Coordinates of C-alpha atoms and ligand atoms in Angstrom, one line a residue:
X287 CA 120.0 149.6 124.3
X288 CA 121.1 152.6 126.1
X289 CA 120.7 154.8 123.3
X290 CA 117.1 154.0 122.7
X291 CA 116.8 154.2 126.9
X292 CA 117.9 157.8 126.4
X293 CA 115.2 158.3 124.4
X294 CA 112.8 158.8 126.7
X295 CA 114.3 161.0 128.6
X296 CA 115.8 163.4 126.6
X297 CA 112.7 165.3 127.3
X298 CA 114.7 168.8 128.3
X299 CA 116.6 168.6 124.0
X300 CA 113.6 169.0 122.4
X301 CA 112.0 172.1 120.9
X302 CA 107.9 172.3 120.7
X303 CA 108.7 171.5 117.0
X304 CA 110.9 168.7 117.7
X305 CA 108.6 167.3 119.8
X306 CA 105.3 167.5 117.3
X307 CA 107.7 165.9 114.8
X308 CA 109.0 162.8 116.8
X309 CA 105.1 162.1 117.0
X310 CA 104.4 162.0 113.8
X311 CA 107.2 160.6 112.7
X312 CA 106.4 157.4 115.3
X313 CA 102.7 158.0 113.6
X314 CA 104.4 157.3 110.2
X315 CA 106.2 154.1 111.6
X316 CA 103.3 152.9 113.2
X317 CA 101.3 153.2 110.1
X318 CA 103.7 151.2 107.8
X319 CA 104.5 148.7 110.5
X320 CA 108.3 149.8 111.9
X321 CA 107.3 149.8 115.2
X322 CA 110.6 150.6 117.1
X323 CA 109.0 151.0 120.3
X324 CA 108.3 147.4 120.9
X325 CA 112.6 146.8 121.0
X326 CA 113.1 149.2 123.9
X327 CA 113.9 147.1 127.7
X328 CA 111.1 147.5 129.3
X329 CA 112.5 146.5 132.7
X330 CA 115.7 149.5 132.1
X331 CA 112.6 152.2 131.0
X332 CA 110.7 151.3 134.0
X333 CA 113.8 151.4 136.5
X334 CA 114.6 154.7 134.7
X335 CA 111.4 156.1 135.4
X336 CA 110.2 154.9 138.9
X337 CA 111.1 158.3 140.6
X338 CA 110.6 160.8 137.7
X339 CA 108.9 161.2 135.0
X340 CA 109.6 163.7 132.0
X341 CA 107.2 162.8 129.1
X342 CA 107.6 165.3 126.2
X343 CA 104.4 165.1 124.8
X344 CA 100.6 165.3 126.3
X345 CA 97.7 163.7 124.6
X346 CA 94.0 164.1 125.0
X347 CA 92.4 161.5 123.0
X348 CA 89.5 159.1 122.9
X349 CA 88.4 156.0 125.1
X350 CA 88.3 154.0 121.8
X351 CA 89.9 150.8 121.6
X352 CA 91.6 151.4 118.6
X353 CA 93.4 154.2 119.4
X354 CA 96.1 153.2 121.8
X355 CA 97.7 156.3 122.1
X356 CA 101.7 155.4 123.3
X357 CA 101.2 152.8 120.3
X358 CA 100.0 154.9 117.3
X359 CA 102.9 157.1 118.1
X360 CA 105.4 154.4 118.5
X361 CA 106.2 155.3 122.0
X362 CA 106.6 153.6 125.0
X363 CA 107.1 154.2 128.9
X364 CA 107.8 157.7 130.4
X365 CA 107.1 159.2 127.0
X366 CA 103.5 160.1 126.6
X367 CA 101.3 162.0 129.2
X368 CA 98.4 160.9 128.3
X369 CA 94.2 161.6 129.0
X370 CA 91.3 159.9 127.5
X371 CA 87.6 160.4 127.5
X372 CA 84.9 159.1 125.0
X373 CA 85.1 161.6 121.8
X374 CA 88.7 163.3 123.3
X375 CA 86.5 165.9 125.1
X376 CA 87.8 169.1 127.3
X377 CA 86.3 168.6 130.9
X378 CA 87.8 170.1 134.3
X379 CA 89.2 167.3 134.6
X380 CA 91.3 167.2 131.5
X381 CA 92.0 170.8 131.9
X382 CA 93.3 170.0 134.9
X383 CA 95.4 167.1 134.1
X384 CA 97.2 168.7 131.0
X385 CA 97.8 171.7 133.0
X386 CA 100.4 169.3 135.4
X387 CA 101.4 167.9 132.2
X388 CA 102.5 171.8 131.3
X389 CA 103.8 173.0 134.2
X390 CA 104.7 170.8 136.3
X391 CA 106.1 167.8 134.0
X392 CA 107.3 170.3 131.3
X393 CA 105.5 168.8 128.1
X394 CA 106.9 170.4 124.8
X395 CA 103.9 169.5 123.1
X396 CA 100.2 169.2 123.5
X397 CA 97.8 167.0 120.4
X398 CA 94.3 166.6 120.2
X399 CA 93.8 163.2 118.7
X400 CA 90.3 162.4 116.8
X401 CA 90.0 158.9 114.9
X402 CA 88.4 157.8 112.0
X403 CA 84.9 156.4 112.5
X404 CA 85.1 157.9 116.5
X405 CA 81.1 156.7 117.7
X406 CA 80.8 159.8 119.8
X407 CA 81.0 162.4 117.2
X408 CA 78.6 160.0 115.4
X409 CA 76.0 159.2 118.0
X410 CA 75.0 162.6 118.1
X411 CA 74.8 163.4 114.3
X412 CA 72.5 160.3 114.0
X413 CA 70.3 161.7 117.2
X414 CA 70.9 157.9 118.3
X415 CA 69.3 157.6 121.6
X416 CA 72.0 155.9 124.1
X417 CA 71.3 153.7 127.4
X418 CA 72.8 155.9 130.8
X419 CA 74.4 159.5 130.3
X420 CA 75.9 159.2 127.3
X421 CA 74.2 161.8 125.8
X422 CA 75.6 164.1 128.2
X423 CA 78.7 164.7 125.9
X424 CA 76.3 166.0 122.7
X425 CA 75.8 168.8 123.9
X426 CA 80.2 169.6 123.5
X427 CA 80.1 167.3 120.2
X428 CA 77.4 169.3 118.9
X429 CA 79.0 172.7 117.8
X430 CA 81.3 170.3 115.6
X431 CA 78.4 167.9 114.4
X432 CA 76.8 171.1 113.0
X433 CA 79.3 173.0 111.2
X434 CA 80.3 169.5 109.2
X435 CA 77.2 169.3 106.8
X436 CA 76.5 166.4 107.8
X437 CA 80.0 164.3 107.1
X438 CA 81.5 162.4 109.6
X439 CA 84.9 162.8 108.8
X440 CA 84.7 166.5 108.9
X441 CA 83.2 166.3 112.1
X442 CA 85.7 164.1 113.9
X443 CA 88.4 167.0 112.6
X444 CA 86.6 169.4 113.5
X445 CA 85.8 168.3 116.9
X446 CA 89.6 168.1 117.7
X447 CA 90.3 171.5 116.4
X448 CA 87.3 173.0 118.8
X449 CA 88.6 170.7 121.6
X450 CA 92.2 172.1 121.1
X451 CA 90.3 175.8 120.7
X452 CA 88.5 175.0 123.5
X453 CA 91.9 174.3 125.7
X454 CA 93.3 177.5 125.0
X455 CA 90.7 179.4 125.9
X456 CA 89.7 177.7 129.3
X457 CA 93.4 177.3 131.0
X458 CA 95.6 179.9 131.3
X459 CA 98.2 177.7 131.9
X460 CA 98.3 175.8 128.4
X461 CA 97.6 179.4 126.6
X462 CA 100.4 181.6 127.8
X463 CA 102.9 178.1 127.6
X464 CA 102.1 178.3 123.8
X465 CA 102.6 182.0 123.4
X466 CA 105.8 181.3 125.8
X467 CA 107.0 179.5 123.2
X468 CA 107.3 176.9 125.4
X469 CA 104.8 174.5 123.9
X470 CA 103.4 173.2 120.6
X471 CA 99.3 172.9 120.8
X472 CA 97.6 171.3 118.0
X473 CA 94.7 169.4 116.7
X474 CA 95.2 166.0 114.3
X475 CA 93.0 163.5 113.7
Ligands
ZN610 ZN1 86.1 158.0 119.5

């Protein structure tokens, strides 16, 4: 049990690439059903973790209910930094956010998630008028919706890559720790 405790704080042994790898390889368990996360002691992670915090990854992804981010990555406390808005949009908010996920928490990598069949991408390629301020957000899904030709799939991908763009350009913060070296920033959906 130790061992797997140490897991989540080993934070400071990882390389960017190291990092980007664990998370898709706990992608790849959660996908076949290996889940290892579910075996860690929760009551020893949350002990370890009460004072400090040193997650190695940050995640921006949607509000959906089927992406459960620490989950889909077979992760569990301590391990994840993670934000979520509807159609895993960049607001100031976010911005700000990942930026203490950079610098102050020391992530070694950064993901733009999008998901299959993700309703804000597709609300605005279908023009579906939507109750409250929902339609807000088209305006940022929109670049996406229009460069896909009209297929949703393409649009949730590309989304994530303008997001992630999008990230690098506005903080100065999450740029220069990617040209640092310091940090892995990418787009997957
Ligand atoms: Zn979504």
């Amino acid at each position: 049990m130790r061992a797997r405790v140490q897991m989540a704080r080993t934070q400071n042994n990882l390389t960017p690439d190291a990092a980007l790898e664990e998370l898709l390889a706990g992608n790849q368990r959660f996908a076949s059903n290996q889940l290892t996360s579910v075996e860690h002691d929760l009551v020893i992670l949350k002990e370890h973790t009460a004072d400090k915090q040193e997650p190695f990854a940050g995640v921006l992804a949607c509000a959906d209910s089927r992406v459960p981010v620490e989950l889909v990555f077979d992760q569990t406390v301590g391990q994840i930094f993670v934000t979520r808005v509807a159609g895993n949009m960049v607001t100031p908010e976010i911005i700000a956010s990942l930026e203490y996920g950079v610098a102050v928490l020391g992530i070694k990598v950064l993901l733009v998630l999008g998901h299959t069949g993700c309703g804000a991408v597709k609300a605005p390629m279908n023009c579906d008028t939507v109750p409250g301020q929902s339609s807000v957000m088209y305006k940022q899904l929109r670049p996406a919706v229009e460069k896909s030709g009209g297929n949703l799939d393409r649009a949730i991908e590309l989304n994530a890559e303008h997001q992630a763009e999008w990230l690098r350009t506005a903080s100065t913060v999450i740029r220069d720790a990617g040209k640092g070296g310091k940090l892995s920033a990418d787009a997957g959906s």
